[in-house]
Coordinates of C-alpha atoms in Angstrom, one line a residue:
Chain A
M1 CA 37.6 37.5 -49.3
T2 CA 36.5 40.5 -51.4
G3 CA 34.2 41.1 -54.3
P4 CA 30.7 39.8 -54.8
N5 CA 31.2 37.0 -52.2
A6 CA 32.5 39.3 -49.4
I7 CA 30.8 38.9 -46.1
P8 CA 29.2 42.0 -44.8
P9 CA 30.4 43.5 -41.5
K10 CA 28.7 42.3 -38.3
A11 CA 25.7 44.3 -37.8
S12 CA 25.5 46.3 -34.6
T13 CA 22.0 45.1 -34.0
M14 CA 20.5 41.8 -35.0
T15 CA 16.8 41.9 -35.5
L16 CA 14.7 38.7 -35.2
E17 CA 11.4 38.4 -37.0
T18 CA 9.0 36.1 -35.2
V19 CA 7.5 33.7 -37.8
S20 CA 5.4 31.8 -35.3
A21 CA 5.0 31.3 -31.6
S22 CA 3.1 28.5 -29.8
K23 CA 2.9 27.6 -26.2
C24 CA 4.2 24.1 -25.6
F25 CA 4.8 22.3 -22.3
G26 CA 4.6 25.6 -20.4
G27 CA 7.3 27.3 -22.6
T28 CA 7.1 28.6 -26.1
Q29 CA 8.1 27.1 -29.4
Y30 CA 9.2 29.9 -31.7
V31 CA 10.2 30.0 -35.4
Y32 CA 12.4 33.0 -36.1
A33 CA 13.8 34.6 -39.3
H34 CA 16.8 36.9 -39.6
E35 CA 19.1 38.3 -42.2
A36 CA 22.2 36.2 -41.9
R37 CA 25.6 37.8 -42.2
T38 CA 27.5 34.7 -43.2
T39 CA 25.1 33.1 -45.7
R40 CA 23.9 36.5 -47.0
C41 CA 20.2 35.5 -47.1
R42 CA 17.2 35.3 -44.8
M43 CA 17.5 32.3 -42.6
Q44 CA 14.9 30.6 -40.3
F45 CA 15.6 28.8 -37.1
S46 CA 13.4 27.4 -34.4
A47 CA 13.9 28.0 -30.7
Y48 CA 12.1 26.3 -27.8
V49 CA 12.2 28.6 -24.8
P50 CA 11.5 26.5 -21.6
P51 CA 9.4 27.8 -18.7
Q52 CA 12.6 28.1 -16.6
A53 CA 13.8 31.0 -18.8
A54 CA 11.3 33.3 -17.1
D55 CA 13.7 33.3 -14.1
G56 CA 16.9 34.0 -16.1
P57 CA 19.2 32.7 -18.8
V58 CA 19.2 28.9 -19.4
P59 CA 21.7 26.6 -21.1
V60 CA 21.5 26.4 -24.9
L61 CA 21.3 23.0 -26.7
T62 CA 21.7 23.4 -30.5
W63 CA 20.5 20.7 -32.9
L64 CA 21.9 20.3 -36.4
S65 CA 19.5 18.5 -38.9
G66 CA 20.1 16.0 -41.7
L67 CA 19.8 16.1 -45.5
T68 CA 16.6 17.6 -47.0
C69 CA 15.5 19.1 -43.6
T70 CA 14.6 22.7 -42.8
E71 CA 14.3 23.8 -39.2
E72 CA 10.8 22.4 -39.2
N73 CA 11.5 18.6 -39.3
F74 CA 13.2 18.4 -35.9
T75 CA 10.9 21.0 -34.4
V76 CA 7.7 19.1 -35.2
K77 CA 8.9 15.4 -35.3
A78 CA 11.5 15.0 -32.5
A79 CA 9.3 15.5 -29.5
V80 CA 12.1 17.4 -27.8
Q81 CA 9.9 20.0 -26.1
R82 CA 8.7 17.8 -23.2
H83 CA 12.3 17.0 -22.2
A84 CA 13.6 20.5 -22.8
A85 CA 10.8 21.8 -20.5
E86 CA 11.7 19.2 -17.9
H87 CA 15.4 20.1 -17.8
G88 CA 15.2 23.8 -18.5
L89 CA 17.1 23.9 -21.8
L90 CA 16.7 26.4 -24.6
V91 CA 16.8 24.3 -27.8
V92 CA 17.8 25.9 -31.0
A93 CA 17.5 24.3 -34.5
P94 CA 18.8 26.1 -37.6
D95 CA 18.0 25.3 -41.3
T96 CA 20.5 23.1 -43.2
S97 CA 21.4 25.5 -46.0
P98 CA 20.9 29.0 -47.3
R99 CA 17.7 29.5 -49.3
G100 CA 16.0 32.0 -51.5
E101 CA 15.8 33.1 -55.1
A102 CA 19.4 34.3 -55.1
V103 CA 20.8 31.1 -53.7
P104 CA 22.2 28.5 -56.2
D105 CA 20.7 25.0 -56.0
D106 CA 21.1 21.6 -57.7
E107 CA 18.5 19.1 -58.8
A108 CA 20.1 16.5 -56.6
W109 CA 18.7 16.0 -53.1
D110 CA 22.2 15.8 -51.6
L111 CA 23.6 19.0 -53.0
G112 CA 22.5 22.7 -52.7
T113 CA 19.5 23.7 -50.6
G114 CA 18.8 21.3 -47.8
A115 CA 22.3 19.9 -48.1
G116 CA 24.7 22.6 -46.8
F117 CA 26.9 20.0 -45.0
Y118 CA 28.0 22.6 -42.5
V119 CA 30.9 23.7 -44.7
N120 CA 32.2 27.0 -45.9
A121 CA 32.1 26.5 -49.7
T122 CA 35.0 27.9 -51.7
Q123 CA 33.9 27.0 -55.2
D124 CA 31.4 28.6 -57.6
P125 CA 28.5 28.8 -57.7
W126 CA 28.3 27.9 -54.0
A127 CA 30.9 30.2 -52.3
G128 CA 28.6 33.2 -52.1
H129 CA 26.0 31.8 -49.8
Y130 CA 26.9 28.2 -48.7
R131 CA 28.8 29.1 -45.4
M132 CA 26.9 26.9 -43.0
Y133 CA 30.0 26.3 -40.9
D134 CA 30.3 30.0 -40.1
Y135 CA 26.6 30.3 -39.8
V136 CA 26.5 27.7 -37.0
V137 CA 29.7 28.9 -35.3
E138 CA 29.2 32.7 -35.6
D139 CA 25.9 34.0 -36.9
L140 CA 23.5 31.7 -35.0
P141 CA 25.1 32.1 -31.5
D142 CA 25.3 35.9 -32.1
V143 CA 21.7 36.3 -32.9
V144 CA 20.6 33.9 -30.1
V145 CA 22.5 35.6 -27.4
A146 CA 21.4 39.0 -28.6
N147 CA 17.7 38.1 -28.5
L148 CA 17.0 35.1 -26.2
P149 CA 17.5 34.2 -22.6
A150 CA 20.6 32.2 -23.3
D151 CA 23.5 31.3 -21.0
M152 CA 26.2 31.0 -23.6
S153 CA 28.7 29.7 -21.0
R154 CA 26.6 26.5 -20.9
R155 CA 26.1 25.2 -24.5
G156 CA 25.6 21.7 -25.9
L157 CA 25.5 20.5 -29.5
F158 CA 23.7 17.5 -31.0
G159 CA 22.5 16.4 -34.4
H160 CA 21.4 13.6 -36.8
S161 CA 22.9 12.2 -39.9
M162 CA 24.4 15.1 -41.9
G163 CA 23.7 17.1 -38.8
G164 CA 25.7 14.5 -36.8
H165 CA 28.6 15.2 -39.1
G166 CA 28.1 18.9 -38.5
T167 CA 27.9 18.4 -34.8
L168 CA 31.2 16.5 -34.6
V169 CA 33.0 18.9 -36.9
V170 CA 31.8 22.0 -35.2
A171 CA 32.5 20.6 -31.7
L172 CA 35.9 19.3 -32.5
R173 CA 37.0 22.6 -34.1
N174 CA 35.4 24.7 -31.2
P175 CA 35.9 22.5 -28.1
D176 CA 35.6 25.5 -25.8
H177 CA 32.1 26.4 -27.1
Y178 CA 30.4 23.1 -26.2
K179 CA 30.4 21.4 -22.9
S180 CA 28.2 18.5 -24.2
V181 CA 28.1 16.7 -27.5
S182 CA 25.8 13.9 -28.8
V183 CA 24.8 12.5 -32.2
L184 CA 22.3 10.1 -33.7
A185 CA 23.2 8.1 -36.8
P186 CA 26.1 10.5 -37.6
I187 CA 28.1 10.7 -40.8
C188 CA 31.5 10.3 -39.2
A189 CA 34.0 10.2 -42.1
P190 CA 32.5 11.8 -45.2
T191 CA 35.7 11.9 -47.2
E192 CA 35.7 8.1 -47.2
T193 CA 32.3 7.9 -48.9
G194 CA 31.0 8.6 -52.3
L195 CA 28.5 11.1 -51.0
G196 CA 31.3 13.0 -49.3
E197 CA 33.5 13.0 -52.4
K198 CA 30.6 14.3 -54.4
V199 CA 29.6 17.2 -52.1
F200 CA 33.0 18.2 -50.8
G201 CA 34.3 18.1 -54.4
A202 CA 31.5 20.5 -55.4
Y203 CA 31.7 22.8 -52.4
L204 CA 35.4 22.7 -51.7
G205 CA 37.1 21.7 -55.0
P206 CA 39.4 18.9 -55.9
D207 CA 42.1 19.4 -53.3
R208 CA 41.3 16.8 -50.7
E209 CA 43.5 18.4 -48.1
T210 CA 40.9 21.1 -47.8
W211 CA 38.3 18.5 -47.0
R212 CA 40.0 17.4 -43.7
A213 CA 38.7 20.3 -41.8
Y214 CA 35.2 19.0 -42.4
D215 CA 35.7 15.3 -41.6
A216 CA 35.3 14.3 -37.9
T217 CA 37.6 11.3 -38.2
E218 CA 40.4 13.2 -39.9
L219 CA 40.0 16.0 -37.3
V220 CA 40.5 13.5 -34.5
K221 CA 43.5 12.1 -36.3
D222 CA 44.9 15.6 -36.5
G223 CA 44.7 16.1 -32.8
H224 CA 41.3 17.7 -32.3
T225 CA 39.3 16.7 -29.2
C226 CA 35.9 17.7 -27.7
A227 CA 33.6 16.8 -24.9
P228 CA 32.8 13.0 -24.6
V229 CA 30.5 12.0 -27.5
L230 CA 27.3 10.0 -27.0
I231 CA 26.3 8.1 -30.2
D232 CA 23.0 6.2 -30.9
Q233 CA 22.9 4.2 -34.1
G234 CA 20.1 1.9 -35.3
D235 CA 21.2 -1.4 -36.8
E236 CA 18.4 -1.4 -39.3
D237 CA 19.4 2.1 -40.7
E238 CA 19.6 1.7 -44.4
F239 CA 22.4 4.3 -44.7
F240 CA 24.3 2.6 -41.9
K241 CA 24.0 -0.8 -43.6
M242 CA 25.3 0.6 -46.9
G243 CA 28.4 1.9 -45.0
A244 CA 27.7 5.7 -45.2
M245 CA 28.3 6.4 -41.5
K246 CA 31.8 5.1 -40.9
I247 CA 31.3 5.1 -37.1
D248 CA 33.9 2.4 -36.9
A249 CA 36.5 4.6 -38.4
F250 CA 35.6 7.4 -36.0
Q251 CA 35.7 5.1 -33.0
A252 CA 39.1 3.8 -34.0
A253 CA 40.5 7.3 -34.4
C254 CA 39.0 8.3 -31.1
A255 CA 40.5 5.2 -29.3
A256 CA 43.9 6.1 -30.7
A257 CA 43.6 9.7 -29.6
G258 CA 42.0 9.2 -26.2
Q259 CA 38.8 11.0 -27.2
P260 CA 35.9 9.5 -25.2
V261 CA 33.1 8.0 -27.2
T262 CA 30.1 6.0 -26.1
L263 CA 28.4 4.1 -29.0
R264 CA 25.0 2.5 -28.3
M265 CA 23.8 0.3 -31.1
Q266 CA 20.0 0.2 -31.1
Q267 CA 18.5 -3.0 -32.3
G268 CA 15.8 -2.8 -35.0
Y269 CA 15.8 1.0 -35.4
D270 CA 16.1 2.7 -38.8
H271 CA 17.4 6.2 -39.8
G272 CA 14.3 8.3 -39.4
Y273 CA 12.6 10.5 -36.8
F274 CA 10.8 7.7 -35.1
F275 CA 14.3 6.5 -34.1
V276 CA 15.3 10.0 -33.2
Q277 CA 12.1 10.5 -31.1
T278 CA 12.7 7.3 -29.2
F279 CA 16.1 8.4 -27.9
M280 CA 15.4 12.1 -27.6
A281 CA 14.8 11.8 -23.8
D282 CA 18.1 10.2 -23.3
H283 CA 20.0 12.8 -25.3
V284 CA 18.4 15.8 -23.6
A285 CA 19.0 14.2 -20.2
Y286 CA 22.7 13.6 -21.2
H287 CA 23.2 17.2 -22.1
A288 CA 21.2 18.5 -19.1
G289 CA 23.4 16.3 -16.8
I290 CA 26.4 18.2 -18.0
L291 CA 25.0 21.7 -18.6
N292 CA 23.0 21.8 -15.4
G293 CA 25.6 19.9 -13.4
Chain B
M1 CA -28.4 2.5 -52.3
T2 CA -28.0 1.2 -55.8
G3 CA -26.4 2.5 -59.0
P4 CA -23.0 4.0 -59.4
N5 CA -22.8 5.0 -55.7
A6 CA -23.6 1.6 -54.4
I7 CA -21.3 0.2 -51.7
P8 CA -19.6 -3.0 -52.7
P9 CA -20.2 -6.1 -50.5
K10 CA -17.9 -6.6 -47.6
A11 CA -14.9 -8.4 -48.8
S12 CA -14.2 -11.8 -47.3
T13 CA -10.6 -10.9 -46.9
M14 CA -9.2 -7.5 -46.2
T15 CA -5.7 -7.1 -47.4
L16 CA -3.4 -4.5 -45.9
E17 CA -0.5 -3.0 -47.8
T18 CA 2.4 -1.9 -45.6
V19 CA 3.4 1.6 -46.7
S20 CA 6.1 2.0 -44.0
A21 CA 7.2 0.4 -40.8
S22 CA 9.6 1.9 -38.3
K23 CA 10.6 0.8 -34.8
C24 CA 9.6 3.4 -32.2
F25 CA 9.8 3.1 -28.4
G26 CA 10.1 -0.6 -28.7
G27 CA 7.0 -1.0 -30.8
T28 CA 6.4 -0.3 -34.5
Q29 CA 4.9 2.7 -36.2
Y30 CA 3.1 1.5 -39.4
V31 CA 1.4 3.3 -42.2
Y32 CA -1.0 1.0 -44.0
A33 CA -3.1 1.3 -47.2
H34 CA -6.2 -0.7 -48.1
E35 CA -9.0 -0.6 -50.6
A36 CA -11.9 0.8 -48.5
R37 CA -15.4 -0.6 -49.0
T38 CA -17.3 2.4 -47.8
T39 CA -15.3 5.2 -49.5
R40 CA -14.6 3.2 -52.5
C41 CA -10.9 4.2 -52.8
R42 CA -7.5 3.4 -51.5
M43 CA -7.2 4.7 -47.9
Q44 CA -4.2 5.1 -45.7
F45 CA -4.1 4.9 -42.0
S46 CA -1.3 4.8 -39.4
A47 CA -1.1 2.2 -36.6
Y48 CA 1.3 2.2 -33.7
V49 CA 1.7 -1.3 -32.3
P50 CA 3.1 -1.2 -28.8
P51 CA 5.6 -3.7 -27.5
Q52 CA 3.0 -5.3 -25.2
A53 CA 1.2 -6.5 -28.4
A54 CA 3.8 -9.2 -28.7
D55 CA 2.0 -11.0 -25.8
G56 CA -1.5 -10.8 -27.2
P57 CA -4.2 -8.3 -28.3
V58 CA -4.2 -4.9 -26.7
P59 CA -6.8 -2.1 -26.4
V60 CA -7.3 0.1 -29.5
L61 CA -7.3 3.9 -29.2
T62 CA -8.4 5.6 -32.5
W63 CA -7.6 9.2 -33.3
L64 CA -9.6 11.4 -35.7
S65 CA -7.7 14.3 -37.1
G66 CA -8.7 17.8 -38.1
L67 CA -9.1 19.8 -41.3
T68 CA -6.4 19.5 -44.0
C69 CA -4.8 16.6 -42.2
T70 CA -3.9 13.1 -43.6
E71 CA -3.0 10.3 -41.3
E72 CA 0.5 11.7 -41.2
N73 CA 0.1 14.9 -39.2
F74 CA -0.9 13.2 -36.0
T75 CA 1.5 10.4 -36.5
V76 CA 4.6 12.6 -36.7
K77 CA 3.6 15.6 -34.7
A78 CA 1.6 14.4 -31.6
A79 CA 4.4 12.5 -29.8
V80 CA 1.8 9.8 -28.9
Q81 CA 4.1 6.8 -29.3
R82 CA 6.0 7.2 -26.0
H83 CA 2.8 7.2 -24.1
A84 CA 1.2 4.4 -26.1
A85 CA 4.2 2.2 -25.5
E86 CA 4.1 3.0 -21.8
H87 CA 0.4 2.1 -21.4
G88 CA 0.3 -0.7 -24.0
L89 CA -2.3 0.8 -26.4
L90 CA -2.6 0.2 -30.2
V91 CA -3.1 3.7 -31.6
V92 CA -4.9 4.0 -35.0
A93 CA -5.2 7.2 -37.0
P94 CA -7.1 7.3 -40.3
D95 CA -7.0 9.9 -43.1
T96 CA -9.7 12.6 -43.0
S97 CA -11.3 12.0 -46.4
P98 CA -11.3 9.8 -49.4
R99 CA -8.5 10.6 -51.9
G100 CA -7.5 9.8 -55.5
E101 CA -8.1 10.8 -59.1
A102 CA -11.7 9.5 -59.0
V103 CA -12.6 11.4 -55.8
P104 CA -14.2 14.8 -56.2
D105 CA -12.6 17.8 -54.6
D106 CA -13.1 21.5 -54.0
E107 CA -10.6 24.4 -54.1
A108 CA -11.6 25.4 -50.6
W109 CA -9.5 24.0 -47.7
D110 CA -12.7 23.2 -45.7
L111 CA -14.5 21.1 -48.3
G112 CA -13.5 18.0 -50.2
T113 CA -10.2 16.2 -49.6
G114 CA -8.8 16.7 -46.2
A115 CA -12.3 17.8 -45.0
G116 CA -14.6 14.8 -44.9
F117 CA -16.2 15.9 -41.6
Y118 CA -16.9 12.3 -40.7
V119 CA -20.3 12.3 -42.5
N120 CA -21.9 10.1 -45.1
A121 CA -22.6 12.5 -47.9
T122 CA -25.9 12.2 -49.7
Q123 CA -25.4 15.0 -52.3
D124 CA -23.6 14.9 -55.7
P125 CA -20.7 15.0 -56.4
W126 CA -19.8 13.9 -52.9
A127 CA -22.1 10.9 -52.2
G128 CA -20.0 8.4 -54.2
H129 CA -16.9 8.5 -51.9
Y130 CA -17.4 10.8 -49.0
R131 CA -18.6 8.3 -46.4
M132 CA -16.2 8.9 -43.6
Y133 CA -18.7 8.2 -40.9
D134 CA -19.2 4.6 -42.2
Y135 CA -15.4 4.4 -42.8
V136 CA -14.6 5.1 -39.2
V137 CA -17.5 3.0 -37.8
E138 CA -17.3 0.0 -40.1
D139 CA -14.4 -0.2 -42.5
L140 CA -11.5 0.8 -40.2
P141 CA -12.4 -1.4 -37.3
D142 CA -13.0 -4.3 -39.7
V143 CA -9.6 -4.0 -41.3
V144 CA -7.9 -3.4 -37.9
V145 CA -9.3 -6.4 -36.2
A146 CA -8.6 -8.6 -39.2
N147 CA -4.9 -7.7 -39.4
L148 CA -3.6 -6.3 -36.1
P149 CA -3.4 -7.5 -32.4
A150 CA -6.5 -5.5 -31.4
D151 CA -8.8 -6.3 -28.5
M152 CA -12.0 -4.8 -29.9
S153 CA -13.8 -5.1 -26.6
R154 CA -11.5 -2.3 -25.2
R155 CA -11.7 0.6 -27.6
G156 CA -11.3 4.3 -27.0
L157 CA -11.8 7.3 -29.4
F158 CA -10.1 10.7 -29.4
G159 CA -9.6 13.5 -31.8
H160 CA -8.8 17.2 -32.5
S161 CA -10.8 20.0 -34.0
M162 CA -12.9 18.6 -36.9
G163 CA -11.7 15.2 -35.5
G164 CA -13.1 16.2 -32.1
H165 CA -16.4 16.7 -33.8
G166 CA -16.0 13.3 -35.4
T167 CA -15.1 11.7 -32.1
L168 CA -18.1 13.1 -30.3
V169 CA -20.5 12.2 -33.1
V170 CA -19.2 8.6 -33.6
A171 CA -19.1 8.0 -29.8
L172 CA -22.6 9.3 -29.2
R173 CA -24.0 7.3 -32.0
N174 CA -22.1 4.1 -31.0
P175 CA -21.8 4.2 -27.2
D176 CA -21.3 0.5 -27.0
H177 CA -18.2 0.6 -29.2
Y178 CA -16.1 3.0 -27.1
K179 CA -15.3 2.8 -23.4
S180 CA -13.4 6.0 -23.3
V181 CA -13.7 9.3 -25.2
S182 CA -11.6 12.5 -25.2
V183 CA -11.2 15.5 -27.4
L184 CA -8.9 18.5 -27.9
A185 CA -10.3 21.8 -29.2
P186 CA -13.4 20.0 -30.6
I187 CA -16.0 21.5 -33.0
C188 CA -19.1 20.7 -30.8
A189 CA -22.0 22.2 -32.6
P190 CA -21.2 22.6 -36.3
T191 CA -24.8 23.3 -37.4
E192 CA -24.6 26.5 -35.4
T193 CA -21.6 27.8 -37.3
G194 CA -21.0 29.2 -40.8
L195 CA -18.5 26.5 -41.5
G196 CA -21.0 23.8 -40.5
E197 CA -23.7 25.3 -42.6
K198 CA -21.4 25.4 -45.6
V199 CA -20.0 21.9 -45.4
F200 CA -23.2 20.1 -44.2
G201 CA -25.2 22.0 -46.9
A202 CA -22.7 20.7 -49.5
Y203 CA -22.5 17.1 -48.2
L204 CA -26.0 16.6 -46.8
G205 CA -28.2 19.1 -48.7
P206 CA -30.5 21.9 -47.5
D207 CA -32.7 19.8 -45.1
R208 CA -31.2 20.8 -41.8
E209 CA -33.0 17.9 -40.0
T210 CA -30.5 15.5 -41.7
W211 CA -27.6 17.5 -40.2
R212 CA -28.6 16.7 -36.6
A213 CA -27.1 13.2 -36.8
Y214 CA -23.7 14.8 -37.2
D215 CA -23.9 17.5 -34.5
A216 CA -22.7 16.4 -31.1
T217 CA -24.8 19.0 -29.3
E218 CA -28.0 18.1 -31.1
L219 CA -27.3 14.4 -30.6
V220 CA -27.1 15.0 -26.8
K221 CA -30.3 17.0 -26.9
D222 CA -31.9 14.0 -28.8
G223 CA -31.0 11.7 -25.9
H224 CA -27.7 10.2 -27.1
T225 CA -25.0 9.6 -24.4
C226 CA -21.5 8.1 -24.4
A227 CA -18.6 7.5 -22.0
P228 CA -17.6 10.6 -19.9
V229 CA -15.9 13.1 -22.2
L230 CA -12.5 14.8 -21.3
I231 CA -12.0 18.1 -23.2
D232 CA -8.9 20.2 -23.4
Q233 CA -9.2 23.7 -25.0
G234 CA -6.6 26.4 -25.3
D235 CA -7.8 29.9 -24.6
E236 CA -5.5 31.4 -27.2
D237 CA -7.0 29.2 -29.9
E238 CA -8.0 31.5 -32.8
F239 CA -10.9 29.2 -33.8
F240 CA -12.1 29.1 -30.3
K241 CA -11.9 32.8 -29.9
M242 CA -14.0 33.3 -33.1
G243 CA -16.7 31.1 -31.7
A244 CA -16.2 28.0 -34.0
M245 CA -16.1 25.4 -31.2
K246 CA -19.4 26.0 -29.3
I247 CA -18.1 24.1 -26.3
D248 CA -20.5 26.1 -24.1
A249 CA -23.5 24.8 -26.1
F250 CA -22.3 21.2 -25.8
Q251 CA -21.7 21.6 -22.1
A252 CA -25.2 23.0 -21.6
A253 CA -26.7 20.2 -23.5
C254 CA -24.7 17.6 -21.5
A255 CA -25.6 19.2 -18.2
A256 CA -29.3 19.1 -19.1
A257 CA -29.0 15.4 -20.2
G258 CA -26.7 14.2 -17.4
Q259 CA -23.8 13.4 -19.8
P260 CA -20.5 13.7 -17.9
V261 CA -18.1 16.2 -19.4
T262 CA -14.8 17.5 -18.0
L263 CA -13.6 20.7 -19.6
R264 CA -10.1 21.9 -18.9
M265 CA -9.3 25.4 -20.3
Q266 CA -5.6 25.6 -20.9
Q267 CA -4.2 29.1 -20.5
G268 CA -2.1 30.5 -23.4
Y269 CA -2.4 27.5 -25.8
D270 CA -3.4 27.8 -29.4
H271 CA -5.1 25.3 -31.8
G272 CA -2.1 23.5 -33.2
Y273 CA -0.1 20.3 -32.6
F274 CA 2.2 22.0 -30.0
F275 CA -0.9 22.2 -27.9
V276 CA -2.0 18.7 -28.8
Q277 CA 1.5 17.4 -28.0
T278 CA 1.5 19.1 -24.6
F279 CA -1.6 17.3 -23.4
M280 CA -1.1 14.0 -25.2
A281 CA 0.3 12.2 -22.1
D282 CA -2.8 13.2 -20.2
H283 CA -5.2 11.9 -22.9
V284 CA -3.4 8.6 -23.4
A285 CA -3.3 8.1 -19.6
Y286 CA -7.0 8.9 -19.4
H287 CA -7.9 6.3 -21.9
A288 CA -5.5 3.8 -20.5
G289 CA -7.0 4.2 -17.1
I290 CA -10.3 3.1 -18.4
L291 CA -9.2 0.6 -21.1
N292 CA -6.7 -1.1 -18.9
G293 CA -8.7 -0.8 -15.7

């Protein structure tokens, strides 16, 4: 790509600005900011550095958040730090979209800022900044390994809702990067839903063939695989009940392809962070069992 | 009191409106709203009902929050639910001030809404609604016992910062109500600080004798006692370092009066909810050890 939407060359140094730092469970909860190469704006992410990192690099567990979130929601609401400290994992959580005065937005809650959907947009006005797929796959790991005590040979990926979609897509397209994968209430087949048609149409244009690269179910059908996937899903989740998750379609594709999936339906739980918080210990332990194993 | 600031008679029924309800760690995290008699406005509070409440009333642990908070901060940031579910405690967290169009406010962050300081204001424009002492001591327990599976014979009180001040004052003035008391980064002697002089002057007027009823250290000097107090305080807390807490004055008064206090200085921790979250397990276990004992 050339012209005004061209991506700058990879900087030889990647400077992190510390937005905040607070001791938590013997480690430190940071919020950092940096100039992102792919999204061409200042991006924030949070990083919990566990006490074990004082003795050397530790595994990295990256969380992808859902619609409307910044890096803050997960960081303050998921109660992940206790478990990260117990298991010695560095937990990284990026924002869900580019932000700033130069970044296009939309009045809708499900398009524009807070709704990057982990795609590389190709359509105006989004193509210049909305490159969250590349941000998660390239920029974020680059800046993490350059600045934090991260063992990049032991990486896990997890996420919630739109971030569950992002987790599955990123893991399926980069199976060598992530040894462990889990999701809570994930959007599993966005191209089969009205929401997916709206946002993929806006970001990627009308050619549905280009959407397949960002649909976990289609990726599995196309032969992509990744580490075994743990899924927790509440049966009182309003989005699940309206059919937005399509976990059944993902399960069917995985069964046909031999991709291991464990789905745990959780009775009475809804879509929010009280659900996420409840099963956070299980998810961190699942990743730690693989990454520390 | 008569006239426009008179408190209405206690209603024969106290209706709770459910603002939200989400399953969490096998119990339910509620946010409720009610028309409060003492503050004469609609008040919200949160209540975590643990799974054990299905078998009958459980002990009640009430949290008082700090400056700028609503009931939400503690509820989403403190990670209390896991521990409340483990120990079978009903955890209640009120707002920190009256709110609404009819409620006076101030542009400052430390006066007016979000800054009720758990006093009964006597000065205009505050006296009509700013009665958070009575709200915590009367209204909130009344509406809790009328609607929730609460064993009011087993109650504990804890809080943070301005809510640590409220906890100590309410416990010292009502020692029969609370079997267990703990605080994190508490304001212990507000009348000795510039902040206390400002807000007590505004709410209570210039007669400093009237301030003593809302100063934990003065209450202890005046012969009040309560259950043994557990205090956690971070040594990197910016408010602590500027002398706003006066824990030493409180400790000295308690030592002279024989009031048991355990102070734990926590190295490297600041004033925020990452500190609170870190020691939440200890505080809930401390209360449970007394309330379930």
